[in-house]
Structure formats: structure tokens, C-alpha cells
Short mmCIF file of N, CA and C in Angstrom, two decimals:
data_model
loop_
_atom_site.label_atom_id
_atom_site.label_comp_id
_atom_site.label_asym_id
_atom_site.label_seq_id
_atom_site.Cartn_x
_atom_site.Cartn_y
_atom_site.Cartn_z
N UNK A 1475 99.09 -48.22 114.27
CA UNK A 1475 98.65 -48.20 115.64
C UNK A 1475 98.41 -49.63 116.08
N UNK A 1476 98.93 -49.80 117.29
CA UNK A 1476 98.35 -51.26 117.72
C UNK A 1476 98.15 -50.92 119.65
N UNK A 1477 97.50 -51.83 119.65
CA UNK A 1477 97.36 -52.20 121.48
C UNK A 1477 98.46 -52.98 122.12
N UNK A 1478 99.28 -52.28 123.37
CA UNK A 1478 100.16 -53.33 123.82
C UNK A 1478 99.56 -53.42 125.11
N UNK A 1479 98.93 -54.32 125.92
CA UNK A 1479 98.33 -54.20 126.75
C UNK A 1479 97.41 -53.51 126.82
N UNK A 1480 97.47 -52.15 128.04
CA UNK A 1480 96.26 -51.57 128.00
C UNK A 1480 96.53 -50.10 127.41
N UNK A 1481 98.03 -49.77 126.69
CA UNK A 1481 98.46 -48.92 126.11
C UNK A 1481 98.41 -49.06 124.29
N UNK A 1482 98.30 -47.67 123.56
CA UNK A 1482 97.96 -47.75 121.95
C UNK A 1482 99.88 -47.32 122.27
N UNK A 1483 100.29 -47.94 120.78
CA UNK A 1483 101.42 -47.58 120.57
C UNK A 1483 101.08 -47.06 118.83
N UNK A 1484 102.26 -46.00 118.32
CA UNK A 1484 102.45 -46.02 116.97
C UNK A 1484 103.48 -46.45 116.44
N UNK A 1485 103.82 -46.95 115.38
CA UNK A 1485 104.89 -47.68 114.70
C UNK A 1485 105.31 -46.87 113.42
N UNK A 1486 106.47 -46.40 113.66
CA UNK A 1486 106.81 -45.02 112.45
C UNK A 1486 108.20 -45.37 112.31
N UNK A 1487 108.43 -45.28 111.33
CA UNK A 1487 109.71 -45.19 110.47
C UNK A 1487 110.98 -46.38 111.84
N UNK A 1488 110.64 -47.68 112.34
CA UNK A 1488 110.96 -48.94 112.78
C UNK A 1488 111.20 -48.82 114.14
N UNK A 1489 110.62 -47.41 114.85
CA UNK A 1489 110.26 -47.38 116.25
C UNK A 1489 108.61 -47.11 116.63
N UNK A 1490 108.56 -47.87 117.79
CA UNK A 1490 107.18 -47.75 118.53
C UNK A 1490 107.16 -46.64 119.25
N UNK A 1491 106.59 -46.31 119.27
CA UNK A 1491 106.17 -44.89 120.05
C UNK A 1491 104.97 -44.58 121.02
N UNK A 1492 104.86 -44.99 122.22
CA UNK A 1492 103.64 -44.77 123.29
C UNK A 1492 102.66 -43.80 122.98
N UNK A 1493 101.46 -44.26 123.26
CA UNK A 1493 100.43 -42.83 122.95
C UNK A 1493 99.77 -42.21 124.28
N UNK A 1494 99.38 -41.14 124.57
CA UNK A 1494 98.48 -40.58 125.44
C UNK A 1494 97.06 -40.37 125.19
N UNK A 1495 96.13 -40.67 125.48
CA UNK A 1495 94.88 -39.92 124.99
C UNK A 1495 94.47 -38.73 125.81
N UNK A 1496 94.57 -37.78 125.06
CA UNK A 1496 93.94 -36.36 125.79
C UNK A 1496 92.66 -36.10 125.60
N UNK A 1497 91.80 -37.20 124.81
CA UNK A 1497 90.16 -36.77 124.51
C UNK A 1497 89.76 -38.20 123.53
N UNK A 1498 88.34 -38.29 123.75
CA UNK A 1498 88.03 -39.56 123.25
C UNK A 1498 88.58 -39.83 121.52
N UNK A 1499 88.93 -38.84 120.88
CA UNK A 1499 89.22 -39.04 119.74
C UNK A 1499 91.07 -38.17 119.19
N UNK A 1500 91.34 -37.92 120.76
CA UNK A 1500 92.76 -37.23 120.30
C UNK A 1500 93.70 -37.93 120.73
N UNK A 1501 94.97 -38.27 120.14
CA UNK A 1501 95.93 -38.94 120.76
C UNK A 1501 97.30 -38.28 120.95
N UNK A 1502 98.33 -38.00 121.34
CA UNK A 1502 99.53 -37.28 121.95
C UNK A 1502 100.58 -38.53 122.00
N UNK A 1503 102.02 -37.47 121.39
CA UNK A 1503 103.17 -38.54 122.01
C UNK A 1503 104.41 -37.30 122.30
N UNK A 1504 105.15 -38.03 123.12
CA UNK A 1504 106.71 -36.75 123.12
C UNK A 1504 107.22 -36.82 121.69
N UNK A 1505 107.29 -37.92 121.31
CA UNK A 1505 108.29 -38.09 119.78
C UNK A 1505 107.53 -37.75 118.66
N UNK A 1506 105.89 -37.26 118.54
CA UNK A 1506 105.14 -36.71 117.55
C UNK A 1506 105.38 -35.13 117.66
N UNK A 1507 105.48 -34.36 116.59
CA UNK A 1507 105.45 -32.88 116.57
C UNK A 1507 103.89 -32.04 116.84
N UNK A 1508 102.76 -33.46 116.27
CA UNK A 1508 101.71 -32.57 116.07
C UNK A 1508 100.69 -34.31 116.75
N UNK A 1509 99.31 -33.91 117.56
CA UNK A 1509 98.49 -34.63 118.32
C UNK A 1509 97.71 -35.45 116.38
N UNK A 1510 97.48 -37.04 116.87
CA UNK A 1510 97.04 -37.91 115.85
C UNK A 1510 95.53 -37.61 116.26
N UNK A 1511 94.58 -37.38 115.27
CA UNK A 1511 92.80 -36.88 115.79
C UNK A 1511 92.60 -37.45 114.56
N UNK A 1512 91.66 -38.43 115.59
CA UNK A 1512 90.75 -39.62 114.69
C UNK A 1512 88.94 -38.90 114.42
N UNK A 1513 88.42 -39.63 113.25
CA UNK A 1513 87.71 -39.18 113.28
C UNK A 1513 86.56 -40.35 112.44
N UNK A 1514 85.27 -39.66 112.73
CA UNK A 1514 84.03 -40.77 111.63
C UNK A 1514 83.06 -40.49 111.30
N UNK A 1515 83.32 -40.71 109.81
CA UNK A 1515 82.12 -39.93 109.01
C UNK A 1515 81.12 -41.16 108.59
N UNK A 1516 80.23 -41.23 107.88
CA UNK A 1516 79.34 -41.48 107.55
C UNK A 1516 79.93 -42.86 106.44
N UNK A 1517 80.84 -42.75 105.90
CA UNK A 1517 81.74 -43.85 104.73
C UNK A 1517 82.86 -43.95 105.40
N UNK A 1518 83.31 -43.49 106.43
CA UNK A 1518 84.36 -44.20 106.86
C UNK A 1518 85.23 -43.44 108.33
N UNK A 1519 86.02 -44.36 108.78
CA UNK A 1519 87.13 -43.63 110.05
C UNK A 1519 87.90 -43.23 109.32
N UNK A 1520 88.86 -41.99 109.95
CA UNK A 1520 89.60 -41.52 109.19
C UNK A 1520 91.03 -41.20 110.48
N UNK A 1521 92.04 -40.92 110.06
CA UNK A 1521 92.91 -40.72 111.10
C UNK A 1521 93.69 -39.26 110.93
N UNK A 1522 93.25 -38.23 111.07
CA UNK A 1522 93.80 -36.98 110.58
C UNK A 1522 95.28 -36.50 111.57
N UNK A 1523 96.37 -36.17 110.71
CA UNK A 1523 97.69 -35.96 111.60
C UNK A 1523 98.27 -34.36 110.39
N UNK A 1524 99.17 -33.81 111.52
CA UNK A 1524 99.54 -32.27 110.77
C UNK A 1524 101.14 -32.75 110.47
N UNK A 1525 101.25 -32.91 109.67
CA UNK A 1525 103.32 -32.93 108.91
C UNK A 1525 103.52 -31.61 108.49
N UNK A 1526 103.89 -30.49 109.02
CA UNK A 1526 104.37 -29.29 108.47
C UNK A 1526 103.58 -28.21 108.50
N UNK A 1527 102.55 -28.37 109.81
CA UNK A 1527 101.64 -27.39 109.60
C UNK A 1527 100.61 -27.95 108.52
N UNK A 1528 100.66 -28.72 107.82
CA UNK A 1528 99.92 -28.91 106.70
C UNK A 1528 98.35 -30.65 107.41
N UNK A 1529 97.47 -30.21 107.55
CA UNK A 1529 97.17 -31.44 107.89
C UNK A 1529 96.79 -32.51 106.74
N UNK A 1530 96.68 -33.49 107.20
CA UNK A 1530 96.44 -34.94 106.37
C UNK A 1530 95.77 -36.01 107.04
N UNK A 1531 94.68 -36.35 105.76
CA UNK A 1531 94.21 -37.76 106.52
C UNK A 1531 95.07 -38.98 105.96
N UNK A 1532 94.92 -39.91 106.66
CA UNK A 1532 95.81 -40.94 106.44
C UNK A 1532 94.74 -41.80 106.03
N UNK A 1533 94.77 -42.86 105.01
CA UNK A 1533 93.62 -43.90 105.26
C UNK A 1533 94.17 -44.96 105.91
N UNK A 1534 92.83 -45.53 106.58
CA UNK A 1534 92.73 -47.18 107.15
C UNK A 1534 93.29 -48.36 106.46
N UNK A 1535 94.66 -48.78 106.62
CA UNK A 1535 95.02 -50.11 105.93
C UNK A 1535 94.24 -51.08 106.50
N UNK A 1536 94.32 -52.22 105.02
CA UNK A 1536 93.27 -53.29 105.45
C UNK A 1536 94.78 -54.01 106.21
N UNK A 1537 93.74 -55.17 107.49
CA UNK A 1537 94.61 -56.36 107.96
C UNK A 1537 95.73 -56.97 107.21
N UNK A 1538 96.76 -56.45 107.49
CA UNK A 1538 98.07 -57.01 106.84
C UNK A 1538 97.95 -58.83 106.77
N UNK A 1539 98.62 -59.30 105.19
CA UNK A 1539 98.11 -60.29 105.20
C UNK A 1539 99.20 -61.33 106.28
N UNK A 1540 98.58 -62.77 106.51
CA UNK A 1540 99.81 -63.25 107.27
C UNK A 1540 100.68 -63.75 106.75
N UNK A 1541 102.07 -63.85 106.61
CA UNK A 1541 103.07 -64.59 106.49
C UNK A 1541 103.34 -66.19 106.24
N UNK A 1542 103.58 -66.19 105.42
CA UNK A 1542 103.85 -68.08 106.09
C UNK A 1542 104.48 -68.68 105.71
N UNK A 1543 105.01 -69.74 105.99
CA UNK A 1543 106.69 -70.30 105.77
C UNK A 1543 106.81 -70.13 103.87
N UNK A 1544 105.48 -70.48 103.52
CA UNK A 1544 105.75 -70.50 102.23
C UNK A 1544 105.65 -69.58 101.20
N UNK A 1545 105.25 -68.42 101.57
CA UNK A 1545 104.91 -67.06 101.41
C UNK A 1545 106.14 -66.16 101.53
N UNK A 1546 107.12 -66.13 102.44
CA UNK A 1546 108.38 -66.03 102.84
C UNK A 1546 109.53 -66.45 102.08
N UNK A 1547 109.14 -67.87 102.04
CA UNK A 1547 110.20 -68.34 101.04
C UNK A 1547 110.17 -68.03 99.30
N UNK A 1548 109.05 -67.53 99.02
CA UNK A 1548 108.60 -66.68 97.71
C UNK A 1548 109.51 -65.74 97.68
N UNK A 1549 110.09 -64.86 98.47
CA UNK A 1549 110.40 -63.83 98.38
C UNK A 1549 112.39 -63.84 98.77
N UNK A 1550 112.68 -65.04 98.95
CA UNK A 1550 113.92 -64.95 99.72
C UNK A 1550 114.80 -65.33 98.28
N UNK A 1551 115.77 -64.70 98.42
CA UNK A 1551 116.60 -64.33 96.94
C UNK A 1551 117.92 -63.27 97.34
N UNK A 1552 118.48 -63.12 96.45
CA UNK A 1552 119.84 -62.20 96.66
C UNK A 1552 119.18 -60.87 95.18
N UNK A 1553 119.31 -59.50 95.59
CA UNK A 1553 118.52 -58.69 94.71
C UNK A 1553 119.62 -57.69 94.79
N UNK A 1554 119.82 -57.14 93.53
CA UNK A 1554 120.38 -55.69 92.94
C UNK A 1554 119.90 -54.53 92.70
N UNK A 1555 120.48 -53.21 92.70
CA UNK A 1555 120.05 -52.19 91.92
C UNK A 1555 121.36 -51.59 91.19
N UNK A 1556 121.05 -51.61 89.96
CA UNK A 1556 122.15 -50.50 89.27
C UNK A 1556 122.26 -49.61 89.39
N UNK A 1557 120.91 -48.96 89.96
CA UNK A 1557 121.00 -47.44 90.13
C UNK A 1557 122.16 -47.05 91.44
N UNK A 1558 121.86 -47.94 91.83
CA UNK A 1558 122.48 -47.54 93.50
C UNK A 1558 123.91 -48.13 93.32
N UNK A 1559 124.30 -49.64 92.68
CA UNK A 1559 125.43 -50.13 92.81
C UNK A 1559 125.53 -50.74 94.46
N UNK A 1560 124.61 -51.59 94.27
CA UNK A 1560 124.41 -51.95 95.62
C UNK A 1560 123.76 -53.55 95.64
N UNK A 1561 123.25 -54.16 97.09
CA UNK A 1561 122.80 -55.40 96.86
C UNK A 1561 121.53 -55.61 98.05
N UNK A 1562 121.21 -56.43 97.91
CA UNK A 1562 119.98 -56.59 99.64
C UNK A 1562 119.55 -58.06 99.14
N UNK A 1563 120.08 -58.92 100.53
CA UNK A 1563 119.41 -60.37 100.56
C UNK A 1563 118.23 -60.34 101.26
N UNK A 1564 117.36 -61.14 101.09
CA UNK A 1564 116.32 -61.65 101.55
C UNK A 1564 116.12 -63.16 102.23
N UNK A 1565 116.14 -63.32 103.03
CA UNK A 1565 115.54 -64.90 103.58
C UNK A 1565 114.75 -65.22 104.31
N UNK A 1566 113.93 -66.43 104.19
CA UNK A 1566 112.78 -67.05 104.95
C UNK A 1566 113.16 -67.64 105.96
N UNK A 1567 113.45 -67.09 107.17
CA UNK A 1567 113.22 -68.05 108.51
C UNK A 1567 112.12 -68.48 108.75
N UNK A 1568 111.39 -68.96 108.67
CA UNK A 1568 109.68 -69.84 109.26
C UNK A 1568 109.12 -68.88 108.17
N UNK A 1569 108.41 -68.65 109.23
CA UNK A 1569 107.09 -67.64 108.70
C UNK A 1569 107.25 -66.05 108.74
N UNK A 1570 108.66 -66.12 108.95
CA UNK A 1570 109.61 -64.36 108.60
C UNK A 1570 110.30 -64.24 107.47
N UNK A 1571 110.06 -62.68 107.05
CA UNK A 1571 111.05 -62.77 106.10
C UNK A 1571 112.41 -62.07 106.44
N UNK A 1572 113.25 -61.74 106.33
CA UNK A 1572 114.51 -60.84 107.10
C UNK A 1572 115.46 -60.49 105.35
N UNK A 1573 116.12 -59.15 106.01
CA UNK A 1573 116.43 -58.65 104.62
C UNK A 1573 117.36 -57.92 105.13
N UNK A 1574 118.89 -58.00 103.95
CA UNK A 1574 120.10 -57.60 104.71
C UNK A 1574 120.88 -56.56 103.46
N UNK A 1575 121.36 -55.25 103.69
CA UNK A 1575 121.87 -54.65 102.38
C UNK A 1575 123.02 -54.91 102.48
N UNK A 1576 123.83 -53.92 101.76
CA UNK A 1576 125.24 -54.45 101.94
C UNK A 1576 125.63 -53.64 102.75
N UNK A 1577 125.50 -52.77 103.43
CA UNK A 1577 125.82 -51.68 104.48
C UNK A 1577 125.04 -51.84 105.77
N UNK A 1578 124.13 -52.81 105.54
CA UNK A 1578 123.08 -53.09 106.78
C UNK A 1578 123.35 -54.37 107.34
N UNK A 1579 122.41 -55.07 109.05
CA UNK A 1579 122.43 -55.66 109.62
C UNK A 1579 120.86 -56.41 109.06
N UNK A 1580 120.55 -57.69 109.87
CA UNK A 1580 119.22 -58.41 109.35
C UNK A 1580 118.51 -57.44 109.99
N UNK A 1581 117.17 -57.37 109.25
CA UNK A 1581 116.30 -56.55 109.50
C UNK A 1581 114.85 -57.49 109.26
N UNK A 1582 114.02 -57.49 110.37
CA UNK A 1582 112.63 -58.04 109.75
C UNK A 1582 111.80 -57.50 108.10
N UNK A 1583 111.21 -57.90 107.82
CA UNK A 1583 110.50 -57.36 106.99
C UNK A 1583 108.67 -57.47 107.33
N UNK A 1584 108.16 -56.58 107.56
CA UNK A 1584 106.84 -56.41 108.15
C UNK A 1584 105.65 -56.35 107.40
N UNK A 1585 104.68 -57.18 106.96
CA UNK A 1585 103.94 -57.14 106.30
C UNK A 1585 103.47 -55.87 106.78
N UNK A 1586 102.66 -55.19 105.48
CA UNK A 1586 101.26 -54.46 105.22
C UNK A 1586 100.49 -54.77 104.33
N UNK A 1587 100.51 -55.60 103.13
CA UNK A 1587 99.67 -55.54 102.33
C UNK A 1587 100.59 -56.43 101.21
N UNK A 1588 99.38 -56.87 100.82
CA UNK A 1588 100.29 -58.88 99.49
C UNK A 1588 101.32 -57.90 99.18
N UNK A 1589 102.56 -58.33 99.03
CA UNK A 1589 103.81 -57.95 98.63
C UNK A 1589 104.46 -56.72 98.67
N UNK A 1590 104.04 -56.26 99.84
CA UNK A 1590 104.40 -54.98 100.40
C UNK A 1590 104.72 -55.03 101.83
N UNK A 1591 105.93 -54.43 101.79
CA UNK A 1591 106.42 -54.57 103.41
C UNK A 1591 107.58 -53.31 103.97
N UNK A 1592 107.26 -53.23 105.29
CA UNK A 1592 108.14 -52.02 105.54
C UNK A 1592 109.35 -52.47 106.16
N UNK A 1593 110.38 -51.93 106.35
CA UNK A 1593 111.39 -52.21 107.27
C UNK A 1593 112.73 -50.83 107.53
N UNK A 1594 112.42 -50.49 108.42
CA UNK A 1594 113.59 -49.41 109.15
C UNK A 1594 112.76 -48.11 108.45
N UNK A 1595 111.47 -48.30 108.24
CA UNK A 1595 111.32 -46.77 107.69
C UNK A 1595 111.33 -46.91 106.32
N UNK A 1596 111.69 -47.95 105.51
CA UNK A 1596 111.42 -47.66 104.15
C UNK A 1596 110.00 -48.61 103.49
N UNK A 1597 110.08 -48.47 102.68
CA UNK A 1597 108.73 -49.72 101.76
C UNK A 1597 109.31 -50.44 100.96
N UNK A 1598 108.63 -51.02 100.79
CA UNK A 1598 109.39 -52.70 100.05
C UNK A 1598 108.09 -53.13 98.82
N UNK A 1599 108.07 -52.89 97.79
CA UNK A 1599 106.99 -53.63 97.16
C UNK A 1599 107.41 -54.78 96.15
N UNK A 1600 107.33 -55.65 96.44
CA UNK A 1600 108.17 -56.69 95.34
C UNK A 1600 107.36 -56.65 94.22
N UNK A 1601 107.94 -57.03 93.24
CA UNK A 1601 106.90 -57.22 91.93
C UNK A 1601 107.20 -58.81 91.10
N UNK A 1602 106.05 -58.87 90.85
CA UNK A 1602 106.03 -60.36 90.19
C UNK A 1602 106.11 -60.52 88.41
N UNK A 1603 106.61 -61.54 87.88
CA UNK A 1603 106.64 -61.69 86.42
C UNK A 1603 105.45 -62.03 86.10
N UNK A 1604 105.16 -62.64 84.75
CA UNK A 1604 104.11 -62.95 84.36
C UNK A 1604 103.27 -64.45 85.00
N UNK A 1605 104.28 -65.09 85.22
CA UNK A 1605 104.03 -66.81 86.02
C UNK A 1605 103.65 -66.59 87.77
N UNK A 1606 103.70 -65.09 87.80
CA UNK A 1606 103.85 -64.94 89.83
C UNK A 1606 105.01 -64.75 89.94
N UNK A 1607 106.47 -65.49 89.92
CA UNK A 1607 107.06 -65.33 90.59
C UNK A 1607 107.90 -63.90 90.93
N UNK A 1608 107.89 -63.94 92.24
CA UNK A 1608 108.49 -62.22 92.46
C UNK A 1608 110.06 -62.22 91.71
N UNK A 1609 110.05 -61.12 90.85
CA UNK A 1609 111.12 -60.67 89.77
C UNK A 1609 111.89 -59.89 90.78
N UNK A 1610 111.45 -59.29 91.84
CA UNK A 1610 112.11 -58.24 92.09
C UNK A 1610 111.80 -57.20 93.07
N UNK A 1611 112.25 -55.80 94.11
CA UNK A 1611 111.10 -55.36 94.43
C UNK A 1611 111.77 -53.53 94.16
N UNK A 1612 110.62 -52.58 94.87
CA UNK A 1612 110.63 -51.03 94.47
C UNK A 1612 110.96 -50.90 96.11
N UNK A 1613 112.08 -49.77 96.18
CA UNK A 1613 112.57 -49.53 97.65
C UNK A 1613 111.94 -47.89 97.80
N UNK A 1614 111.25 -47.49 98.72
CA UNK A 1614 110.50 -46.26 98.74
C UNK A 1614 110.89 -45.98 100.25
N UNK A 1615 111.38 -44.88 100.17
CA UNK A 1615 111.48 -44.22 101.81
C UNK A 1615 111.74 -42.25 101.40
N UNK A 1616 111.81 -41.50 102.52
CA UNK A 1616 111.91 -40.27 102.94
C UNK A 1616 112.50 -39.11 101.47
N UNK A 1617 113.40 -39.97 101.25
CA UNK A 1617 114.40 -39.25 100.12
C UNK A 1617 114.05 -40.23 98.79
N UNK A 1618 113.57 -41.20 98.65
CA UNK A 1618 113.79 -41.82 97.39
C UNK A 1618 112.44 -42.01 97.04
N UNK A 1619 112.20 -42.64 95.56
CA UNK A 1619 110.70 -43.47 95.23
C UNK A 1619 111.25 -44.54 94.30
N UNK A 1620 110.85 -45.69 94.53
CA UNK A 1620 110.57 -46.93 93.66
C UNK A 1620 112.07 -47.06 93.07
N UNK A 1621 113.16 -47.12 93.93
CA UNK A 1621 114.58 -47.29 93.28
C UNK A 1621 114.34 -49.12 93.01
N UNK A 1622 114.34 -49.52 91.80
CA UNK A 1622 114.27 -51.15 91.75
C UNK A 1622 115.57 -52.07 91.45
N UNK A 1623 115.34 -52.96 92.42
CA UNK A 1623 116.26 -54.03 92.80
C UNK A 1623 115.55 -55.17 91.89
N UNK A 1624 116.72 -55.86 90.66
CA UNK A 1624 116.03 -56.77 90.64
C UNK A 1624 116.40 -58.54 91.12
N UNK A 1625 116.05 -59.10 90.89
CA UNK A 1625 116.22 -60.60 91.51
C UNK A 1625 117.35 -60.80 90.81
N UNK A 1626 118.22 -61.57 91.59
CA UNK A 1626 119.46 -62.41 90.27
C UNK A 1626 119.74 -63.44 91.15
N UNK A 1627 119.94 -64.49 90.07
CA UNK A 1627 120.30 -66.04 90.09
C UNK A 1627 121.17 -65.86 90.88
#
């Protein structure tokens, strides 16, 4: 969720999506199936949403960390998976990172959390060797979990 002006938007699978508020703690969209109802208990806010009839709370991510030219360039590399038989570059423009498969166009890569990032709907978690440097990362989206790409020279 973020503020664009004086409107909340949601950010789901690499589209924004406008919100309505129908009540101080309910929110509405055309492109949601089921109303987002926030809520606060005593240890914490919570953001409760229904996927399938089934409801769910979501938790509060902390402040995604920021980016920065050199943080970016940590991560920019040419990466594989065997599983897939496939490839995905990575590069540091400034203080962006952008990431390209072999069937895809550049795509941002969006922080959420140290070495975790989303883009088009999937997750990105890079993983590091023993010295830090990122080895590699886990690709997580709708249909898959943790297919790993690793770094190559």
C-alpha cells in the first residue's frame, strides 16, 4: 500500500491498483475480488484480506531498505538455473537494480527487505556465500518456490 497524493494505491503482482475507502478501516478496488479490512490489536496492525473465500492476515513489512549505487552493483551479474535451462541478467543503473530473462524485457527490481526484491509478480531473494558476496538468488512466484539461479563468471 502506498499514498499517491490524496489517493491509497495497492501494488500486486507489478500493477497499482486504486483504493476506495468504504469505512474507516475498509478498503475496496474493481481489480480486488474481496474488500482489504485493516485492523488493531493490542501487539500490533494487522491487514486482513479473503483469497478464496478463505481469509488471511497479512503482516506489516518493515521499511524496505534503500538502494544505492553500491548496493545495486552487489547484485548485478549474469545468473542461471538448470532447472529451468534458462538465464536472467541483472544490472546496476545508479541506485536501481533492473533484471532481464531470456524471454523477458528490463524489468525494475523493487526492494522489500536486505536482499529481497519483487518484480512482475515474482520474488527475488539473492543469497550470499560465506565472504557476503551474493552467490546467487531463489525465484518465487504463483506456480513455483525457490527455483535457484546461480551467479556465473
Amino acid at each position: 500500500m502506498a499514498r499517491t497524493g490524496d489517493s491509497l494505491v495497492a501494488r500486486f503482482a507489478g500493477q497499482t491498483i486504486p483504493l476506495t475507502a468504504t469505512s474507516d478501516s475498509t478498503l475496496t478496488a474493481a481489480a480486488l475480488p474481496e474488500p482489504l479490512v485493516f485492523s488493531q490489536t493490542a501487539r500490533s496492525a494487522t491487514l486482513q484480506t479473503a483469497a478464496f473465500g478463505s481469509p488471511t492476515s497479512v503482516p506489516r513489512l518493515a521499511t524496505p531498505p534503500t538502494l544505492t549505487a553500491a548496493r545495486a552493483g552487489a547484485y548485478a551479474g549474469r545468473y542461471s538455473s538448470d532447472e529451468l535451462d534458462t538465464w536472467a541478467v541483472v544490472e546496476a543503473r545508479g541506485d536501481t537494480s533492473m533484471v532481464r530473462t531470456r524471454w523477458g524485457p528490463w524489468r525494475p527490481l523493487t526492494a522489500i527487505a536486505p536482499d529481497t526484491f519483487i518484480v512482475a509478480g515474482a520474488r527475488v531473494d539473492f543469497t550470499r556465500g560465506r565472504g557476503g558476496a551474493v552467490t546467487g538468488f531463489r525465484l518465487s512466484q504463483v506456480r513455483t518456490r525457490n527455483v535457484i539461479f546461480e551467479r556465473r563468471p
